Short mmCIF file of C-alpha atoms in Angstrom, two decimals:
data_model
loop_
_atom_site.label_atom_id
_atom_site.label_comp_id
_atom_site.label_asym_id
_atom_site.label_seq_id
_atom_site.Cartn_x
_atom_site.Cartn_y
_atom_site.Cartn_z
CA UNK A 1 24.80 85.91 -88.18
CA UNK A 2 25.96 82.24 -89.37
CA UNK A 3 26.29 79.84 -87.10
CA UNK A 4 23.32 80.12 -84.73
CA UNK A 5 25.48 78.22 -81.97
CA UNK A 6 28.03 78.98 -79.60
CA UNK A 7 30.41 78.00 -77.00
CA UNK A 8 29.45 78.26 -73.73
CA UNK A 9 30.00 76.87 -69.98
CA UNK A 10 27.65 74.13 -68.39
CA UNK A 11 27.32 71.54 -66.09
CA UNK A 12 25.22 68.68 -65.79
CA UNK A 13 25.36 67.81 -62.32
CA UNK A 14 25.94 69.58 -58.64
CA UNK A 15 30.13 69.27 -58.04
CA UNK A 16 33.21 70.71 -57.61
CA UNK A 17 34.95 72.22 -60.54
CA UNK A 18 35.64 69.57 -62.95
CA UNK A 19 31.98 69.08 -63.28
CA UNK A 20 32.12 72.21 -65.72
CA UNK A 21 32.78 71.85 -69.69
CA UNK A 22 32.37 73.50 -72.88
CA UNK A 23 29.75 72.89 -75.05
CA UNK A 24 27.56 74.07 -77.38
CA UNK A 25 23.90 75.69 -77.25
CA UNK A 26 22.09 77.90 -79.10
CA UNK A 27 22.90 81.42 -80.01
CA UNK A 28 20.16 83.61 -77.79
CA UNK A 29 18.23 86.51 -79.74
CA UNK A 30 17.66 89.62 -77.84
CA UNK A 31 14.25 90.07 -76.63
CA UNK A 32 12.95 93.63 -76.56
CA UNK A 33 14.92 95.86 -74.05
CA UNK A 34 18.16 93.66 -74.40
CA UNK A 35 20.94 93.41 -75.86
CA UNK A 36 23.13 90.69 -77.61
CA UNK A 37 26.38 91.10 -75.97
CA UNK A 38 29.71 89.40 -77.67
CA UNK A 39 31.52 88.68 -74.69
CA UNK A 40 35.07 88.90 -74.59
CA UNK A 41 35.66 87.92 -70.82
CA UNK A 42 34.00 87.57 -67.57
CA UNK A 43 35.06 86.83 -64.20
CA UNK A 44 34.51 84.30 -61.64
CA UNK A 45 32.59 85.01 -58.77
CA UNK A 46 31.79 83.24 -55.36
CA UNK A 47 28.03 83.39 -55.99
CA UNK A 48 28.50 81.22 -59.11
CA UNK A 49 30.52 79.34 -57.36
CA UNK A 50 28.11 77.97 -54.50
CA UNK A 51 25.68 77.56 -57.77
CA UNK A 52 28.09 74.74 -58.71
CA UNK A 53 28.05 73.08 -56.00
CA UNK A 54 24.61 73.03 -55.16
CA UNK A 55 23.89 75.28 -52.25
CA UNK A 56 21.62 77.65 -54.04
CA UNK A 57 19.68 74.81 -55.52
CA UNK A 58 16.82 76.45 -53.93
CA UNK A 59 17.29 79.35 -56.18
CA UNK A 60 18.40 78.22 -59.11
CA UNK A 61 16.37 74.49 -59.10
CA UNK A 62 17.90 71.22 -60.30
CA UNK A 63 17.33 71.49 -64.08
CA UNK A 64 20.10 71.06 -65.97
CA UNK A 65 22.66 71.55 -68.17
CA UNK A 66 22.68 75.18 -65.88
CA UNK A 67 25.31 77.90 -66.59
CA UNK A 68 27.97 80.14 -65.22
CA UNK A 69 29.18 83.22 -65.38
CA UNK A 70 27.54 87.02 -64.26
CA UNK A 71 29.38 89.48 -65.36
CA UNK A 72 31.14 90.48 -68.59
CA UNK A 73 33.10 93.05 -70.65
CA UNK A 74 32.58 93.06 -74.73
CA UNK A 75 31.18 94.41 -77.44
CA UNK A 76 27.19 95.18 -78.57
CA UNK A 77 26.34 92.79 -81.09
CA UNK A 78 22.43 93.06 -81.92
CA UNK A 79 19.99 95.34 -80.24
CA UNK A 80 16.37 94.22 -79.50
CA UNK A 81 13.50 96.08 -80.14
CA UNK A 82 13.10 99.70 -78.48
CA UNK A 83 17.08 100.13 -77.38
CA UNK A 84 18.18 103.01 -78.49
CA UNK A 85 20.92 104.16 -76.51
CA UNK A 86 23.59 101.72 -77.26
CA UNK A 87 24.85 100.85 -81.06
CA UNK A 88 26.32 97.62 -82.40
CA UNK A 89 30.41 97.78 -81.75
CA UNK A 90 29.87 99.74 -78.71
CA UNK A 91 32.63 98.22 -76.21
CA UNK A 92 30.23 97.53 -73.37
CA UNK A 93 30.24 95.75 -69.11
CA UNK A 94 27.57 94.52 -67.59
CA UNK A 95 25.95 91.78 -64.75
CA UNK A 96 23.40 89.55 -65.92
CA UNK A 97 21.27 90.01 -63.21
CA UNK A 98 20.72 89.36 -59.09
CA UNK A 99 20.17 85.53 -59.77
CA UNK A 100 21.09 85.40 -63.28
CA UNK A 101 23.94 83.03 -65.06
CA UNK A 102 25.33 82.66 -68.33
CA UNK A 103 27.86 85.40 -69.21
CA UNK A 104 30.52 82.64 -69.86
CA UNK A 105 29.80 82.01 -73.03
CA UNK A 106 30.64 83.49 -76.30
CA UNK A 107 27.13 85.37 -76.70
CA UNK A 108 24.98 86.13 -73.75
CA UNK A 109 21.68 88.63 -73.99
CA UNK A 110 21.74 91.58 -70.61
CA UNK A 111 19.11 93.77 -70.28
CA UNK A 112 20.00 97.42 -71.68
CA UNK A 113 19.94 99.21 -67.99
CA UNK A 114 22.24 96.66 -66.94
CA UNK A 115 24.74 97.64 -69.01
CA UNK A 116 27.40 100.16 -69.26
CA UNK A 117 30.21 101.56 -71.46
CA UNK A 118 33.92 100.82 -71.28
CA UNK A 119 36.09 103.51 -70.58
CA UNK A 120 38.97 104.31 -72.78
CA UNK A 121 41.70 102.42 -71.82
CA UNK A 122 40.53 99.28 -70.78
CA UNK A 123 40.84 96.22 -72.00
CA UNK A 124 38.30 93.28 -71.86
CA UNK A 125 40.37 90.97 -69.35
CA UNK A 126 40.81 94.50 -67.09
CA UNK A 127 37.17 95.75 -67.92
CA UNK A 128 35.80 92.57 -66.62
CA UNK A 129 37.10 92.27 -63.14
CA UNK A 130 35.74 95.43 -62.34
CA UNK A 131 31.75 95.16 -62.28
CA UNK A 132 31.49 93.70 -59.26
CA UNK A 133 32.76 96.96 -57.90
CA UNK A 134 29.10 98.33 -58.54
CA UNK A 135 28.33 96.69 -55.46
CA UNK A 136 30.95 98.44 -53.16
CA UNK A 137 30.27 101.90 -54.25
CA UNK A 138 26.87 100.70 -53.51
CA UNK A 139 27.93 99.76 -50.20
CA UNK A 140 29.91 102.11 -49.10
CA UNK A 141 28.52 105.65 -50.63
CA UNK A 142 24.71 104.61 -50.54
CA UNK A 143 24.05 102.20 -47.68
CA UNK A 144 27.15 102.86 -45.00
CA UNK A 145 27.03 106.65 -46.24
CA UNK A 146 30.70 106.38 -45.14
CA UNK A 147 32.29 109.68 -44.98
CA UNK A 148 35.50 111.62 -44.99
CA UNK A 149 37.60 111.10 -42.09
CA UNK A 150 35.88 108.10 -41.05
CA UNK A 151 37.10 104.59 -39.65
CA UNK A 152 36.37 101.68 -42.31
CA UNK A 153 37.17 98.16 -41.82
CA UNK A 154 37.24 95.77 -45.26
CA UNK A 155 36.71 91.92 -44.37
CA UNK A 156 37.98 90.22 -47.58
CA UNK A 157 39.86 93.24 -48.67
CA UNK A 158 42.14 91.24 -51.36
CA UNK A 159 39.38 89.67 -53.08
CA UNK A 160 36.98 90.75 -56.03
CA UNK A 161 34.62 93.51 -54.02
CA UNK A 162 36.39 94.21 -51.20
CA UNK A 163 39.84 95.43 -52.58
CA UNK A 164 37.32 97.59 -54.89
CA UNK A 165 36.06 98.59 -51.15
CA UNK A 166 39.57 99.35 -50.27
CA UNK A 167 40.30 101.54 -53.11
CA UNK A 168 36.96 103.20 -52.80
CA UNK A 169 37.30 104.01 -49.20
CA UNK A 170 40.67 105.70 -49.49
CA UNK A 171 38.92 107.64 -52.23
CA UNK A 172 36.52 109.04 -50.69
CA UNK A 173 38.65 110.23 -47.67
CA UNK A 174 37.87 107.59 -44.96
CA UNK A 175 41.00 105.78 -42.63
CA UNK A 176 40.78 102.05 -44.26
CA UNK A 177 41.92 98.77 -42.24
CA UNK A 178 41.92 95.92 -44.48
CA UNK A 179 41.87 92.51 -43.18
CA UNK A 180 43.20 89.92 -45.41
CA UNK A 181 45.76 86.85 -45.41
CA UNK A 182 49.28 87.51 -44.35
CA UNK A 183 50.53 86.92 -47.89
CA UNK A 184 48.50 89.53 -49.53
CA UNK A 185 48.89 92.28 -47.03
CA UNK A 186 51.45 93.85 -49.29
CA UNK A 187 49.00 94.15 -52.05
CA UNK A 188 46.05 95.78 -49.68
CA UNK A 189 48.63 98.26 -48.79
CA UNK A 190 49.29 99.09 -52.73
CA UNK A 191 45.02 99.06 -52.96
CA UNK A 192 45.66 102.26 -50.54
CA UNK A 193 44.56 100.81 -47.55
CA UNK A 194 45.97 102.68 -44.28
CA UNK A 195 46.28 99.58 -41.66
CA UNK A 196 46.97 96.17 -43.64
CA UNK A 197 46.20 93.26 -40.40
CA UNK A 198 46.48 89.40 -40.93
CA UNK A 199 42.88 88.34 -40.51
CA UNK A 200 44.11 84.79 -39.06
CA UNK A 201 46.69 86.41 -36.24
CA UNK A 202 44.52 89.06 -34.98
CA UNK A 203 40.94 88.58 -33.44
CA UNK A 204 38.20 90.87 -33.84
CA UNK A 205 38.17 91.84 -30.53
CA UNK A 206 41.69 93.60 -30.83
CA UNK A 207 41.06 95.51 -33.83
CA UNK A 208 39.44 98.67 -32.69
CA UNK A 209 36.25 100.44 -33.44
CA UNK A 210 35.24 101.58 -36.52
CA UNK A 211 32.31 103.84 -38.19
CA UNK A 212 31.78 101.41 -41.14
CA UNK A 213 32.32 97.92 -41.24
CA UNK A 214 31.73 96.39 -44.58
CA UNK A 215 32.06 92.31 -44.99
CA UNK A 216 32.22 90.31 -47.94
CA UNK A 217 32.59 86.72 -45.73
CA UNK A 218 29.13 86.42 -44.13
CA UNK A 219 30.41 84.66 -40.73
CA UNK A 220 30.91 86.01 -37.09
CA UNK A 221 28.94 88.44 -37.99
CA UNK A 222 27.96 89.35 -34.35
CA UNK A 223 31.87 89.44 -33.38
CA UNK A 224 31.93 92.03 -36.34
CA UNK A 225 28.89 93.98 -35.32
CA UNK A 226 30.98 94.65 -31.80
CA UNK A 227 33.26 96.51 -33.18
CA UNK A 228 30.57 99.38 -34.17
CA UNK A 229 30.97 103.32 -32.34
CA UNK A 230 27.77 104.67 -31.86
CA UNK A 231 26.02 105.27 -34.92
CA UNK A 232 28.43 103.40 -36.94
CA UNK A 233 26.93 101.10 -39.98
CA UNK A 234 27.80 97.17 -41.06
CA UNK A 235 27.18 96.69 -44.26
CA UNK A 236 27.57 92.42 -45.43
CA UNK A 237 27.60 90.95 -49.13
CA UNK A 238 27.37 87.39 -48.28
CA UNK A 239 26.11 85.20 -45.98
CA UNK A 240 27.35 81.99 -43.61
CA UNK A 241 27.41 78.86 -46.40
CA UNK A 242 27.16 76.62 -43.93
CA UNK A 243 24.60 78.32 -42.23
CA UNK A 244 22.58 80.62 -44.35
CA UNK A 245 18.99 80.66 -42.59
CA UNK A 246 21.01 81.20 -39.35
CA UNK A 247 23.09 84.02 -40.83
CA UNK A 248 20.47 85.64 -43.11
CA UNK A 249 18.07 85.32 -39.84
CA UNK A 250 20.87 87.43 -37.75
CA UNK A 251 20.74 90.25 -40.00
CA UNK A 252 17.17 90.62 -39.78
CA UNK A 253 17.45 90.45 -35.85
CA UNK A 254 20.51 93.13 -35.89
CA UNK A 255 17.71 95.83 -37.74
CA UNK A 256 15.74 95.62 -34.12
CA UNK A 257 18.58 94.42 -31.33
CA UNK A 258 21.31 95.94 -29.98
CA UNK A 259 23.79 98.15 -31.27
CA UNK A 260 24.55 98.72 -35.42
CA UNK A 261 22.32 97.25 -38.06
CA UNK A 262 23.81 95.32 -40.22
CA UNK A 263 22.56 95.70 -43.69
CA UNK A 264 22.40 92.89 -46.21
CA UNK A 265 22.36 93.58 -49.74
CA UNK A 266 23.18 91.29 -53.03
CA UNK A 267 24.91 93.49 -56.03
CA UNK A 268 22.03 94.65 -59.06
CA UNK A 269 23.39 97.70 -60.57
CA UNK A 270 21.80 99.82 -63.59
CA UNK A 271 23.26 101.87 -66.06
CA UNK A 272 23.97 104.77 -63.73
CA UNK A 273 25.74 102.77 -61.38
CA UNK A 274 28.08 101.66 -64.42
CA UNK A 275 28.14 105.14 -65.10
CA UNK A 276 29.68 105.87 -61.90
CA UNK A 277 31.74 103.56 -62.07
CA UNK A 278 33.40 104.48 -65.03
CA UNK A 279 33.83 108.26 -63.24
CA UNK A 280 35.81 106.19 -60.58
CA UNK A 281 38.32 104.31 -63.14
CA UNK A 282 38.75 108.16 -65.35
CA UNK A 283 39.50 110.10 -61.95
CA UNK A 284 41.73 107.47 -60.71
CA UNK A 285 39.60 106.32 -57.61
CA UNK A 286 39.56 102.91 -59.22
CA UNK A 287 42.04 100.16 -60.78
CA UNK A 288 41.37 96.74 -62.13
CA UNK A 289 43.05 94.01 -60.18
CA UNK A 290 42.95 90.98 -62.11
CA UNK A 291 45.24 87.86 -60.23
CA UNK A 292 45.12 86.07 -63.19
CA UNK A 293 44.04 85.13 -66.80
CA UNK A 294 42.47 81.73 -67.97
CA UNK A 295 41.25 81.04 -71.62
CA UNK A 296 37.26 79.87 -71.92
CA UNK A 297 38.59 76.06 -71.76
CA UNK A 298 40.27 76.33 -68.61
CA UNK A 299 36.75 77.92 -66.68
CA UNK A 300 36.96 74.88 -63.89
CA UNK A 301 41.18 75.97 -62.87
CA UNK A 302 39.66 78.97 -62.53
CA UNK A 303 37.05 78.03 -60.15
CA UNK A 304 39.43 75.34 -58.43
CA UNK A 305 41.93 78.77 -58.36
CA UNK A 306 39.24 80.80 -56.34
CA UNK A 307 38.20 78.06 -53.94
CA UNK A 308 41.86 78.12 -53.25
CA UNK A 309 41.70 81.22 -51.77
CA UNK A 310 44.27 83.72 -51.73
CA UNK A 311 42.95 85.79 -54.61
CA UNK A 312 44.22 89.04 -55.05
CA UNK A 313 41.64 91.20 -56.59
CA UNK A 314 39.82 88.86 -59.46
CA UNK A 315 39.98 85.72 -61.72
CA UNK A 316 39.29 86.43 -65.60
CA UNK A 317 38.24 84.05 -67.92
CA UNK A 318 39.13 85.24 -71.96
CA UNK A 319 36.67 84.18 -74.31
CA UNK A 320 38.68 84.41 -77.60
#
């Protein structure tokens, strides 16, 4: 393939964003069961974020340089050994993994399952803001079970997953109340949602009761939880950075006191979930949002741009 090495994101130390550059590694080789991906853009997500800065050193250690990036849109550039239902050239999305990094870079190797074609249509900087909406279907369809004609509040509703949440709740027939900053109300209301409220002017308290709750923020969880009817569902994506034992420990709790579980899950979708995914853009269910576009150089305005907050829908980061 020429040159064995390639471009790709590190950093050498725990930081904010300008401790990310772009230099130069190796070029992987697919191991059996993967796949060489050329990636053509990726997008930037809050879980790589807190990598950065160092509060999932316990998961990810303190060797360095480490790497970015977990999910991707491009094409299939070598298959390893035994993978034979993808081809080279086949226009291809995909996560790394639960824990994985390294999708921004010019090459990265996925495992096969955790990839999935591109529908017609798409292009790479729209194809890649839309993995991470694996995880609401996910959330919504297999672990809420949320159903027609049923109350769902969004917490985060503007940003990557939840205006994916949004979208997917008015598709499949339930009433949706997003709750997102007053300046991106407007654009929840576009996503389809039915009640667009200012998540800083209105407390949880006032906001009703719903069947299905489903939070992408992680804190006041128990405030959240109130706001349950009787058999209704929570389902969170994140938990408390400041105070993850505390939060994670909350969730376990919720599965044995009081009213409502609330169910924590982290995103790890296989080839039928990409699958279904792709039914969701074809019927119409499901639109890329993508806020903005950054070229490979520019990875650290992108995270500075996300810390920010404000997003509406996701931050893409071209890899020409």
């Amino acid at each position: 393939m020429g040159d064995r090495m390639m471009r790709a994101v590190l950093f050498d130390r725990f930081g904010g964003p300008e401790v990310l550059y772009v230099g130069r590694v190796p070029r992987p080789e697919p191991a059996p069961g993967e796949v060489l991906v050329r990636v053509r853009a990726f997008s930037v997500n809050g879980s790589e974020v807190a990598a950065r800065s160092g509060r999932l050193r316990l998961f990810t250690g303190r060797k360095f340089p480490q790497r970015v990036g977990s999910d991707l849109a491009g094409e299939v550039a070598a298959l390893g050994a035994g993978v034979a239902d993808l081809a080279v050239g086949d226009r291809v999305w995909g996560i790394v993994g639960r824990t994985g990094f390294g999708s921004a870079a010019e090459y990265v190797t996925v495992r096969a399952g955790r990839l999935g074609r591109v529908p017609d249509g798409l292009d790479p900087v729209a194809a890649a803001a839309l993995p991470v909406a694996t995880t609401a279907i996910t959330a919504l369809r297999d672990k809420a079970g949320l159903r027609p004609g049923e109350r769902l509040l969004v917490r985060g509703a503007a940003g990557g997953v939840g205006n994916a949440a949004v979208q997917l709740g008015q598709a499949y027939g339930a009433e949706v109340t997003a709750l997102a900053r007053a300046a991106n109300l407007d654009f929840v209301r576009m996503l389809g949602a039915h009640h667009a409220i200012d998540h800083r002017a209105v407390p949880p308290g006032e906001l009703g009761l719903f069947d299905v709750v489903f939070d992408t923020a992680g804190t006041d969880l128990r405030a959240f939880r109130r706001l349950l009817k009787p058999g209704g569902r929570m389902v969170s994506i994140a938990f408390d950075p400041a105070r993850p034992a505390a939060s994670l420990g909350y969730m376990a709790a919720s599965a044995v006191h009081g009213r409502g579980r609330v169910r924590f899950f982290s995103g790890n979708p296989t080839r039928a979930l990409f699958d279904d995914l792709a039914r969701q853009v074809a019927d119409g269910g499901l639109r890329p949002a993508v806020d903005k576009a950054f070229p490979l150089e520019e990875t650290a305005a992108a995270h500075r741009a996300l810390e920010a907050g404000g997003v509406r829908g996701k931050y893409v980061v071209r890899v020409d």
